[in-house]
Short mmCIF file of C-alpha atoms in Angstrom, two decimals:
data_model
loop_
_atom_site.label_atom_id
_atom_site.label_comp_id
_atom_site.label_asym_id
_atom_site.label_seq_id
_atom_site.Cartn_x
_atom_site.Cartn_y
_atom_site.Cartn_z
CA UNK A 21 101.81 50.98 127.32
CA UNK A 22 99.58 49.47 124.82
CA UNK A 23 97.41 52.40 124.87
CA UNK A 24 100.43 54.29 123.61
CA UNK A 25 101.11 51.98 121.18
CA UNK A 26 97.67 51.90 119.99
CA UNK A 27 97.87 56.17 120.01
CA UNK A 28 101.15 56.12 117.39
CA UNK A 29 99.84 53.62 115.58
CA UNK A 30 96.74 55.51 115.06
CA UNK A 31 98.74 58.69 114.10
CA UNK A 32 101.05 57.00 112.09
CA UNK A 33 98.31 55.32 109.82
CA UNK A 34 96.34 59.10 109.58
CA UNK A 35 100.19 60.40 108.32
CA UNK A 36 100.21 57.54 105.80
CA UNK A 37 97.16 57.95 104.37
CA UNK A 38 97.50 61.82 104.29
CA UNK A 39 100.62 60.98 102.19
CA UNK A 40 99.54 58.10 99.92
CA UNK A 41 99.63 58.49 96.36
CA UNK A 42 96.56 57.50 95.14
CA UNK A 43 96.21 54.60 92.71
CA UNK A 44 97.43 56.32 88.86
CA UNK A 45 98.94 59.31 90.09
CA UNK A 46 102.51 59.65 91.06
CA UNK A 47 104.77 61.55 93.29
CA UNK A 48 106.97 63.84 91.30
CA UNK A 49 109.48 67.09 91.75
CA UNK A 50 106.37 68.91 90.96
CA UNK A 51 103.59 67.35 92.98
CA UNK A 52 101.40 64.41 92.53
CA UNK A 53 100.49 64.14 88.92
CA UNK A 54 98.20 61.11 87.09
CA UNK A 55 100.70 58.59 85.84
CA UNK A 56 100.18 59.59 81.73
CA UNK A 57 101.29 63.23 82.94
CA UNK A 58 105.17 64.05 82.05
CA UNK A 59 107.18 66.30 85.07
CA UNK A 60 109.41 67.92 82.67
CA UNK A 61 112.06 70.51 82.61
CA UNK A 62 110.99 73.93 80.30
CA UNK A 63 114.43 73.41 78.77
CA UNK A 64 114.15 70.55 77.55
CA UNK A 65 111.05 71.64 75.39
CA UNK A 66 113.60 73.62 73.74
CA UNK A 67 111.61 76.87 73.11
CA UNK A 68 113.16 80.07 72.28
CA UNK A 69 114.45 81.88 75.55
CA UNK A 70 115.63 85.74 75.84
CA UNK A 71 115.21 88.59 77.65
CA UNK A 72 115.28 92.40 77.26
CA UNK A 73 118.57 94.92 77.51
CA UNK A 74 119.13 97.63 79.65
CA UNK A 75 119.86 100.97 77.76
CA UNK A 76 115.82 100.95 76.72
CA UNK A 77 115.12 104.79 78.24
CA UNK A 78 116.80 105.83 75.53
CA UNK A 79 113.92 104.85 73.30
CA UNK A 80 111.05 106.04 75.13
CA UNK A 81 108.43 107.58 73.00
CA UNK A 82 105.08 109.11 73.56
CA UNK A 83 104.00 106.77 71.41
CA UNK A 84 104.81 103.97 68.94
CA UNK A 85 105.16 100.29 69.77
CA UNK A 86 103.69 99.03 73.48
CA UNK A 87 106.29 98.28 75.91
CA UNK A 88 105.68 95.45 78.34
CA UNK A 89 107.47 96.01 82.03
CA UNK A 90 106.48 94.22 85.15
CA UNK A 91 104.63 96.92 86.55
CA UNK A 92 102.10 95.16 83.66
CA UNK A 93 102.22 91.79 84.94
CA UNK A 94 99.74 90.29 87.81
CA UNK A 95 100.04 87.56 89.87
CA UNK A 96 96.26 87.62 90.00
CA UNK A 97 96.23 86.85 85.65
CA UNK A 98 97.76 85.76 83.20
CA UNK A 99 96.80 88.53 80.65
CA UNK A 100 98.78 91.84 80.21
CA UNK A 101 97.52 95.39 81.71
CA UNK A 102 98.32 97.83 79.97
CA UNK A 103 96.33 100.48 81.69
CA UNK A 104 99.77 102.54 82.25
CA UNK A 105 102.07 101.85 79.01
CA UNK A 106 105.40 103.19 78.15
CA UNK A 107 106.22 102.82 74.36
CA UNK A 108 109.13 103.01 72.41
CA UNK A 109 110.37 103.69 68.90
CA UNK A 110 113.17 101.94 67.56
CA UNK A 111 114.11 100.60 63.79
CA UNK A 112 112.98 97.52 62.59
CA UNK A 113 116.58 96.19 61.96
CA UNK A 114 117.55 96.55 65.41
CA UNK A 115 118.97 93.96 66.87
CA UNK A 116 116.86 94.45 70.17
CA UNK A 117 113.63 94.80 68.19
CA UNK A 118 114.09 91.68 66.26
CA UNK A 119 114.99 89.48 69.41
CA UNK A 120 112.56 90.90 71.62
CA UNK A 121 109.87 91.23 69.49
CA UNK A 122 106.17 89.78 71.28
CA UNK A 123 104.48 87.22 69.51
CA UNK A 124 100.96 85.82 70.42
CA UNK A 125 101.22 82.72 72.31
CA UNK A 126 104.52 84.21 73.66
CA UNK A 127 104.82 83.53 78.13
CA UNK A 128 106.50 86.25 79.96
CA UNK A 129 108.42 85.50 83.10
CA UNK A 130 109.40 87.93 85.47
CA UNK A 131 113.19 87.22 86.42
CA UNK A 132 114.32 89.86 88.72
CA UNK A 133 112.94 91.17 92.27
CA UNK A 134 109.02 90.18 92.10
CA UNK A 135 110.29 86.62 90.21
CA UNK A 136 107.98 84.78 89.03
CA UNK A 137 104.89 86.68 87.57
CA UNK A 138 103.78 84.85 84.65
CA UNK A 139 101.73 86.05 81.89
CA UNK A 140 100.54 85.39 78.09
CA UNK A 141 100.84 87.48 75.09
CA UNK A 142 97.68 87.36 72.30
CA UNK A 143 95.58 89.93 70.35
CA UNK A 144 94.83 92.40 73.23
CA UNK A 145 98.58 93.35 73.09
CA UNK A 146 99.40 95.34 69.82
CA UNK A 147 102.22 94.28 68.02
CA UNK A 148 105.22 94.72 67.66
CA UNK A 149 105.81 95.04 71.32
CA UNK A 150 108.65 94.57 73.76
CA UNK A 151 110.12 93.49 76.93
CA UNK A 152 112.89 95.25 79.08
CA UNK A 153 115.61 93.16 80.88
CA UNK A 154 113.45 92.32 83.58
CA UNK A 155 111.50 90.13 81.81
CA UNK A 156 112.14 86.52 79.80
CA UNK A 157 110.16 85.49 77.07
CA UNK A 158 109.98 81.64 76.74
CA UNK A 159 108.29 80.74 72.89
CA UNK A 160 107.61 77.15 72.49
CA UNK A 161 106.69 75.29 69.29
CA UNK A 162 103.11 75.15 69.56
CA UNK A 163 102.94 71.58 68.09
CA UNK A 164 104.29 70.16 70.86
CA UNK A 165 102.87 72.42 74.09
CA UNK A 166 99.66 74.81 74.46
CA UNK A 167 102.04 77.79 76.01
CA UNK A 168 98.46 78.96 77.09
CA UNK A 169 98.39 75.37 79.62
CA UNK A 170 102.39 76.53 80.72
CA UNK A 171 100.87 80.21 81.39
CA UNK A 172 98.50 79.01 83.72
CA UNK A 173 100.30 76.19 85.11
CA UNK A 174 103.26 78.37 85.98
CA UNK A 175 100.84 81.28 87.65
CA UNK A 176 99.17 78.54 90.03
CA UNK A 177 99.16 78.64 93.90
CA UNK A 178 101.93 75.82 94.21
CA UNK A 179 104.11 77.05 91.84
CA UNK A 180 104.09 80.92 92.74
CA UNK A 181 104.29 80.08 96.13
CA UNK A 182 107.86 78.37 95.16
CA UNK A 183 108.63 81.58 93.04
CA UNK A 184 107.68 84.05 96.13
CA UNK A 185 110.08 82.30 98.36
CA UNK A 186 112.93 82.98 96.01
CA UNK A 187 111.67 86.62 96.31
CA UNK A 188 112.09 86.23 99.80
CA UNK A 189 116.14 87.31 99.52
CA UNK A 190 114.64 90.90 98.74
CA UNK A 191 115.61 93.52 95.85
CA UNK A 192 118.62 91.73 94.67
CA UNK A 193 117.10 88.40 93.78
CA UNK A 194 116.87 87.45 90.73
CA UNK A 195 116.67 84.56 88.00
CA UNK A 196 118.65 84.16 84.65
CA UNK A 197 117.84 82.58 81.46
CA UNK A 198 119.24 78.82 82.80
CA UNK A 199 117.06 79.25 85.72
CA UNK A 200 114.03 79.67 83.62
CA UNK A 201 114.96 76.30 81.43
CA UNK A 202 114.81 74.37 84.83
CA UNK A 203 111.29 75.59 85.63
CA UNK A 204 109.67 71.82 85.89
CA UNK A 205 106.02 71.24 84.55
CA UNK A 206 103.69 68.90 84.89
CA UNK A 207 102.91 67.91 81.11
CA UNK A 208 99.43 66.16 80.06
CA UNK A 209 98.58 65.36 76.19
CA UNK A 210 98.36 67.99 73.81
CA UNK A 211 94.27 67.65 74.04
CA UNK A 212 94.25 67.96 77.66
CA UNK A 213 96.67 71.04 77.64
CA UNK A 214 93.94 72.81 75.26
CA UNK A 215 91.02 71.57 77.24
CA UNK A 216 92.44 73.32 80.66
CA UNK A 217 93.60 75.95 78.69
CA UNK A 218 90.45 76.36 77.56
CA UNK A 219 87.90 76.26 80.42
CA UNK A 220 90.06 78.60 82.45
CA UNK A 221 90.29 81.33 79.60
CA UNK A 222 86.26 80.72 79.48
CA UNK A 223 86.37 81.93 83.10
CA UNK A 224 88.98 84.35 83.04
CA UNK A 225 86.91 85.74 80.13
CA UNK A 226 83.87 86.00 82.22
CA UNK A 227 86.36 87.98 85.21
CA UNK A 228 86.99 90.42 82.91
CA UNK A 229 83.15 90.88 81.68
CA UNK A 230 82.44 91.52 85.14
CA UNK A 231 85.37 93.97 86.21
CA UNK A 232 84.17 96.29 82.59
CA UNK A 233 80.43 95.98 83.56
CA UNK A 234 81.92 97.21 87.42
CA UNK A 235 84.01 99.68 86.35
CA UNK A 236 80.76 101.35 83.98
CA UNK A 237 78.84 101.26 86.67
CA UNK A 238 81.24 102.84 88.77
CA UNK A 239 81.28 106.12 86.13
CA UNK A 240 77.89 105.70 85.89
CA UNK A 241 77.63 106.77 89.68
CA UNK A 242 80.18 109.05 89.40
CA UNK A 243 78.13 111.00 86.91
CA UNK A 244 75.18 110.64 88.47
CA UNK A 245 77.26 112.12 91.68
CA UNK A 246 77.71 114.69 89.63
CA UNK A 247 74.52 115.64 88.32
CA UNK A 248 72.27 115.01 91.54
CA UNK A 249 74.94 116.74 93.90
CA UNK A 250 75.19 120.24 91.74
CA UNK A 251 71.26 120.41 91.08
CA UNK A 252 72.09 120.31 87.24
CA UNK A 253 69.45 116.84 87.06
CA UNK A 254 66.34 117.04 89.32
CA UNK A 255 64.50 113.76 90.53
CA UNK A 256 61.65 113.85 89.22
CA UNK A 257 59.20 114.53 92.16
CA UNK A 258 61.49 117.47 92.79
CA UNK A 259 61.76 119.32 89.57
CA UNK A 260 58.06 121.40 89.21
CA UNK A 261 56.44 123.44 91.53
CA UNK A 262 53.19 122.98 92.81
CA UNK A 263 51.35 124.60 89.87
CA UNK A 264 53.38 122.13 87.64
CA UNK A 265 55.54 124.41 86.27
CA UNK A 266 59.48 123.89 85.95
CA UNK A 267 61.81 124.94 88.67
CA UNK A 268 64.99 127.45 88.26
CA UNK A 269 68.16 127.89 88.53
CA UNK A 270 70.31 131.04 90.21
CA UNK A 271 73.46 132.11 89.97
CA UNK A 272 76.08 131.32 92.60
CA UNK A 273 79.37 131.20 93.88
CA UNK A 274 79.43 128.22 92.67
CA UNK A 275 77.68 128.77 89.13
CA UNK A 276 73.53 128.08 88.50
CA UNK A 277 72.17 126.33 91.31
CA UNK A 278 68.69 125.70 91.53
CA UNK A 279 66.61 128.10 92.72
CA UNK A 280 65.31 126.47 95.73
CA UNK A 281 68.70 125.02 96.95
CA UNK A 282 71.02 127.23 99.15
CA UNK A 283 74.97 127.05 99.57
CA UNK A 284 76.25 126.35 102.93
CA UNK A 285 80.00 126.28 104.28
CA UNK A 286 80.48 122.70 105.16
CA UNK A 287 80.94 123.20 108.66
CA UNK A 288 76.98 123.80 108.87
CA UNK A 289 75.97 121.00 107.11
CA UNK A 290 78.61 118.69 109.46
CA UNK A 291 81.44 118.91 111.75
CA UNK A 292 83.92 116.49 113.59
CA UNK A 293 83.16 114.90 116.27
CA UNK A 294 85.87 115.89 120.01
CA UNK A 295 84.50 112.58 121.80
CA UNK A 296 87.74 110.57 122.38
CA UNK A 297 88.12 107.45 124.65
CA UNK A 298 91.70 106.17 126.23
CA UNK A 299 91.74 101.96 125.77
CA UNK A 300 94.58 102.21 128.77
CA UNK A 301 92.41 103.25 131.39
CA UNK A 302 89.96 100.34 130.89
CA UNK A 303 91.96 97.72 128.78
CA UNK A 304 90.14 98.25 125.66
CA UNK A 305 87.28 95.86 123.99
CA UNK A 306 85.70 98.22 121.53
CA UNK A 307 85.18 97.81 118.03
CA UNK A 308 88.01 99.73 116.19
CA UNK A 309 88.53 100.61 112.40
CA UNK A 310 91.81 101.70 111.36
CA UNK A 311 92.74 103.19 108.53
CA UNK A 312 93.72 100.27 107.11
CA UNK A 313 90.42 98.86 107.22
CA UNK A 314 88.74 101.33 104.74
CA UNK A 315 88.47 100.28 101.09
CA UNK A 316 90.24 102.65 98.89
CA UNK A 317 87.17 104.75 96.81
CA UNK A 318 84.28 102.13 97.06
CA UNK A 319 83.08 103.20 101.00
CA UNK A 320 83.47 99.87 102.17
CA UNK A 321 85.19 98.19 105.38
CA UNK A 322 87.61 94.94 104.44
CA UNK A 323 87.68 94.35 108.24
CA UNK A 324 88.53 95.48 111.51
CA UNK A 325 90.20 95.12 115.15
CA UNK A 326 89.17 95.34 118.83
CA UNK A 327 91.10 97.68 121.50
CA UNK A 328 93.12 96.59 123.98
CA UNK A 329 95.17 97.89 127.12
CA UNK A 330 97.77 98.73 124.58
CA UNK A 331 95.79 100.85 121.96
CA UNK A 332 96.17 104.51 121.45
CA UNK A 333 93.69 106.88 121.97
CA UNK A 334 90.73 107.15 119.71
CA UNK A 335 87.95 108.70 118.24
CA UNK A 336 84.58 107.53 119.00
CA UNK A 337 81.73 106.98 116.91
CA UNK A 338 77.85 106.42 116.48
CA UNK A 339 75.73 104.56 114.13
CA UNK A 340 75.31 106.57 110.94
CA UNK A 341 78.73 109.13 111.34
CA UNK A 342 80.52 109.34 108.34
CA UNK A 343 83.84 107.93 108.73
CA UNK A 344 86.37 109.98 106.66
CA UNK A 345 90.01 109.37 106.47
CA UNK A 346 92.37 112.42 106.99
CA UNK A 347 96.20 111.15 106.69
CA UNK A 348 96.57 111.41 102.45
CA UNK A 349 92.94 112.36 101.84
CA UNK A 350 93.35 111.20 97.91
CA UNK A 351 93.39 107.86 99.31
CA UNK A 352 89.83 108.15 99.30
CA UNK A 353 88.95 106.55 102.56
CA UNK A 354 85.34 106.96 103.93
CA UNK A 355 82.61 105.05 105.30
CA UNK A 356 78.92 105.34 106.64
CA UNK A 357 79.03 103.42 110.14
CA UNK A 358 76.92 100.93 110.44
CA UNK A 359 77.36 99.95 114.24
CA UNK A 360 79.02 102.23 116.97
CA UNK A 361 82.88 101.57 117.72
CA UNK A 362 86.54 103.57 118.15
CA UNK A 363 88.82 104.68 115.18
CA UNK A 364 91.78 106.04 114.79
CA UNK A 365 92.24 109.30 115.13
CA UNK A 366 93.51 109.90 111.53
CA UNK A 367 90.04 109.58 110.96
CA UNK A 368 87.46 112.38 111.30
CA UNK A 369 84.31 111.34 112.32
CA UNK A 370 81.79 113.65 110.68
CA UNK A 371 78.43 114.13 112.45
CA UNK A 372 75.14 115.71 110.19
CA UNK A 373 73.82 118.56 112.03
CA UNK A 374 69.94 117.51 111.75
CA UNK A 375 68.99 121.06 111.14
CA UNK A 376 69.90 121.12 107.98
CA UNK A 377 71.61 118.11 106.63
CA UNK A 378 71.43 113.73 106.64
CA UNK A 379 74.19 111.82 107.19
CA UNK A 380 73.78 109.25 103.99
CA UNK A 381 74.06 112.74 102.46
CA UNK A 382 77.39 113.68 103.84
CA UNK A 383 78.54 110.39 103.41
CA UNK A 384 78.20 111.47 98.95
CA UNK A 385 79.31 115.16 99.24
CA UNK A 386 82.74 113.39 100.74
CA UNK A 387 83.27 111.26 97.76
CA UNK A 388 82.98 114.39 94.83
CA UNK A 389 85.85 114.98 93.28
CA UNK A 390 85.82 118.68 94.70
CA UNK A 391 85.60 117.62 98.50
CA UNK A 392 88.67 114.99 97.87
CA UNK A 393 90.61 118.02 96.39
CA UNK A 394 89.60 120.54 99.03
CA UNK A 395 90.71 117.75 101.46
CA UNK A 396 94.15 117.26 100.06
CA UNK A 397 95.26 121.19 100.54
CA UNK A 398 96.83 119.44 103.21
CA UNK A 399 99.45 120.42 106.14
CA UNK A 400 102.49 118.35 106.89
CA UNK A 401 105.21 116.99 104.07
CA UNK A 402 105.56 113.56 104.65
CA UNK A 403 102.26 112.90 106.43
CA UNK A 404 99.80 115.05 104.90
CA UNK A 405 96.85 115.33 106.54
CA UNK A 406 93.15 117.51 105.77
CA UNK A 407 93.44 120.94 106.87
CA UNK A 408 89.41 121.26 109.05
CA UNK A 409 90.20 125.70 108.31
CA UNK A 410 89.78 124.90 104.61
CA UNK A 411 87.35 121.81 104.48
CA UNK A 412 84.79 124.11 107.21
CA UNK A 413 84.28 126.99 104.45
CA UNK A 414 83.68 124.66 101.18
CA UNK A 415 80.74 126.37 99.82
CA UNK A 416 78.88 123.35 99.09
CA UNK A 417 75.14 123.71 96.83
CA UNK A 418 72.50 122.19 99.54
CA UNK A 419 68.96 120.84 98.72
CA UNK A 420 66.33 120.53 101.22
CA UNK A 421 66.96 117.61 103.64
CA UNK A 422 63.63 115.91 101.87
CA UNK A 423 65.73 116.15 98.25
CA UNK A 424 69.13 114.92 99.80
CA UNK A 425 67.19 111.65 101.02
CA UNK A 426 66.28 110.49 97.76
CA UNK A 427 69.53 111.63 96.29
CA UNK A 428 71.30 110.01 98.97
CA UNK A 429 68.89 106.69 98.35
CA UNK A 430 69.14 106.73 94.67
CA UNK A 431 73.36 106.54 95.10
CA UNK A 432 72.77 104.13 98.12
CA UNK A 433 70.97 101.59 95.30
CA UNK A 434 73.38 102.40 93.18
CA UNK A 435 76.65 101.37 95.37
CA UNK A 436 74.37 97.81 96.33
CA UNK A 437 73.91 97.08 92.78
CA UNK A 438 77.90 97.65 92.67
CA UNK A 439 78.86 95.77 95.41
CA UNK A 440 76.43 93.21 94.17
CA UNK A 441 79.08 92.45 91.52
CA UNK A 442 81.97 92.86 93.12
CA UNK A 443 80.88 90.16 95.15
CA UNK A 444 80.23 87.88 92.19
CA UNK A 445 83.38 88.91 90.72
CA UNK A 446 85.00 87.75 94.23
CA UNK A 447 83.09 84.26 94.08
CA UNK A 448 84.31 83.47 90.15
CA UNK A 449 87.68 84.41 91.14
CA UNK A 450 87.94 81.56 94.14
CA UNK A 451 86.11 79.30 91.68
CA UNK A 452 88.93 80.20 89.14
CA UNK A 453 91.38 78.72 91.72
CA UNK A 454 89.81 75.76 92.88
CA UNK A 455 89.48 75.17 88.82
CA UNK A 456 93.28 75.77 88.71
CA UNK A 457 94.42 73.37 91.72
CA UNK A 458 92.04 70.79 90.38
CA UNK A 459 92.79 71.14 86.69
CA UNK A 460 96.46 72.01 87.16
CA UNK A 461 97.50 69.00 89.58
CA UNK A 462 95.74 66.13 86.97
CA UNK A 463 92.88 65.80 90.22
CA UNK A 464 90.03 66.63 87.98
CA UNK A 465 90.22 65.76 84.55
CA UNK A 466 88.44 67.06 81.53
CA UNK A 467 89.18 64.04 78.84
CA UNK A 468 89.21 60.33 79.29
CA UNK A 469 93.28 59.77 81.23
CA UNK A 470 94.96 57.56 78.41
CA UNK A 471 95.20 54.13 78.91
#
């Protein structure tokens, strides 16, 4: 008996102390927050609240002023993309343009369906812009609150996770205008509100740094694809003949080639593999990718399963086969294999015939533009899938296997270098959050807590 006293005492002094508040913080509707920290309601703030109309198709333009809809709001940031933009064109008197009409410093709050999305309006949106009736715009008087601090504040992990369960009801949820004044937020002093602000725009500054320098070097590759794979650019050490002098070019099916390159149907240069394997008739165990486990365009895996005595049948593969996704080949879904393993058999599983091709080879030719297009002349509506008749005859301009090593290796560097930074770019991201559940929650604090 004393023993299980002794147990629930034990337990019960671990839930305490997991639940404590420590010594100038306090427990509020939002959290625990250091004591000089306000939980407040965004209402009572008393910022200017609206929201778009309905009846905005109407001035659809192919161009004039930007027009912000969800589909431009991230959970991941607080800034706009406006990558895909619809604008608009309406008078300056109308009523619609004057009330909805972005301002820097302005937070957008996504009220129906996806609720919750917050984001910040400054420089990198052109004004005047506007918002459709999905969205509220909250403008507070920047003397008393950094709306920068609320941007933030409202798009971290606590807070959207309270927004994504009100999601949870499905297309019809939604969130007025009195809903968004009893958002509560956790309030420090104006100086503390800048100096968050502050070091998380520093890093979300350096994010985007890194996804520009990634996306150039991504069209830097896929020129380089371009140039190597065609024979218009020549490596160096393959570009003179032996006397020294330059090599030419031919004509072609397929325009000037070089002259010492030949064109081959795809189907001699690689094939898909027949070897298939039944996980019922020995419960399974092998290393599977699925379709889902391809990256989409970067030829990377983001994981992967293991059969069991349930599992369909598969495809099986080797080390070095070029894994290339069939089912909606614009997807872009391919990958060198690394390891043997199963996969599904919406996957082809291309092996090099040695004779006259390498795989790291095929594994480029798949990504070109013109293999991706040949690839989606595809049969079947509403699961389209490669046609092998049209992908076997693609003419395709072939260098000797010597040539398509070092053009495979100089692409090879190129992806590392790539992947190099999409790592780092994955690192400052979860440092970005840490920052934010640290900053955000008072735990860490960047000025001296008043007195």
């Amino acid at each position: 008996m004393s023993d299980q006293v002794a147990e629930m005492s034990a337990t019960y002094l671990v839930e305490a102390a997991r639940n404590a508040v420590p010594v100038r913080y306090k427990q509020t509707e939002v959290g625990v927050i250091p004591e000089d920290w306000s939980c407040i309601e965004i209402g009572a703030l008393k910022p200017f609240i609206t929201s778009g109309s309905r009846g905005w198709a109407a001035f659809y333009s192919a161009y004039g002023a930007p027009f912000v809809r969800i589909t431009n709001t991230s959970r991941k940031s607080i800034y706009l993309d406006m990558t895909n933009t619809k604008f608009v064109s309406i008078s300056e008197n109308a009523s619609e343009g004057s009330r909805t009409s972005l301002e820097n410093g302005d937070v957008l709050i996504s009220i129906t369906a996806d609720i919750g999305i917050c984001s910040y309006v400054d420089d990198q949106i052109a004004k005047p812009a506007y918002i459709n009736q999905h969205i509220a715009l909250v403008r507070f008087d920047t003397s008393i609150i950094n709306s920068k601090f609320v941007a933030y504040f409202l798009s971290s992990h606590k807070v959207q996770k309270l927004f994504r369960s009100g999601s949870d009801q499905g297309a019809k949820a939604g969130m007025n205008l009195d809903g968004v004044r009893r958002i509560k937020l956790a309030i420090p002093t104006s100086s503390e509100q800048t100096a968050i602000a502050n070091a998380l725009s520093d890093v979300d500054a350096l994010i985007s740094e890194l996804e520009k320098l990634i996306a150039k070097k991504q069209a830097i590759k896929t020129a380089t694809m371009q140039q190597l794979l065609t024979g218009r650019t020549r490596l160096p050490q393959f570009a003179l003949h032996e006397d020294g002098t330059p090599k030419g070019y031919k004509q072609s099916e397929l325009g000037e080639i070089p002259d010492d390159w030949d064109i081959e149907e795809f189907s001699n240069l690689a094939s898909p593999s027949s070897s298939r394997v039944n996980p019922k008739l020995y419960g399974g165990g092998d290393f599977c990718i699925e379709l889902e486990h391809i990256n989409q365009g970067d030829g990377y895996l983001s994981g992967f399963t293991t059969t069991n005595a349930n599992s369909s049948l598969k495809n099986i593969f080797e080390k070095d086969d070029v894994l290339f996704g069939k089912l909606r080949a614009y997807l872009k879904k391919y990958w060198l294999s690394n390891q043997s393993g199963v996969c599904s058999t919406e996957i082809w599983v291309l092996k090099a015939k040695i004779q006259k091709s390498l795989s790291n080879f095929i594994f480029y030719l798949v990504q070109t533009e013109r293999f991706i297009e040949a690839a989606s002349e595809a049969y079947g509506t509403h699961m389209p899938r490669a046609d092998w008749k049209v992908i076997s005859v693609l003419p395709i301009a072939t260098p000797r296997k010597k040539e398509q090593s070092a053009i495979a290796n100089i692409l090879s560097d190129m992806d590392k270098e790539i992947q190099a930074l999409e790592q780092r770019l994955g690192k400052t991201r979860q440092i970005k959050q840490g920052m934010m559940q640290e900053l955000l929650t008072g735990k860490t604090r960047l000025v001296a807590p008043a007195a």
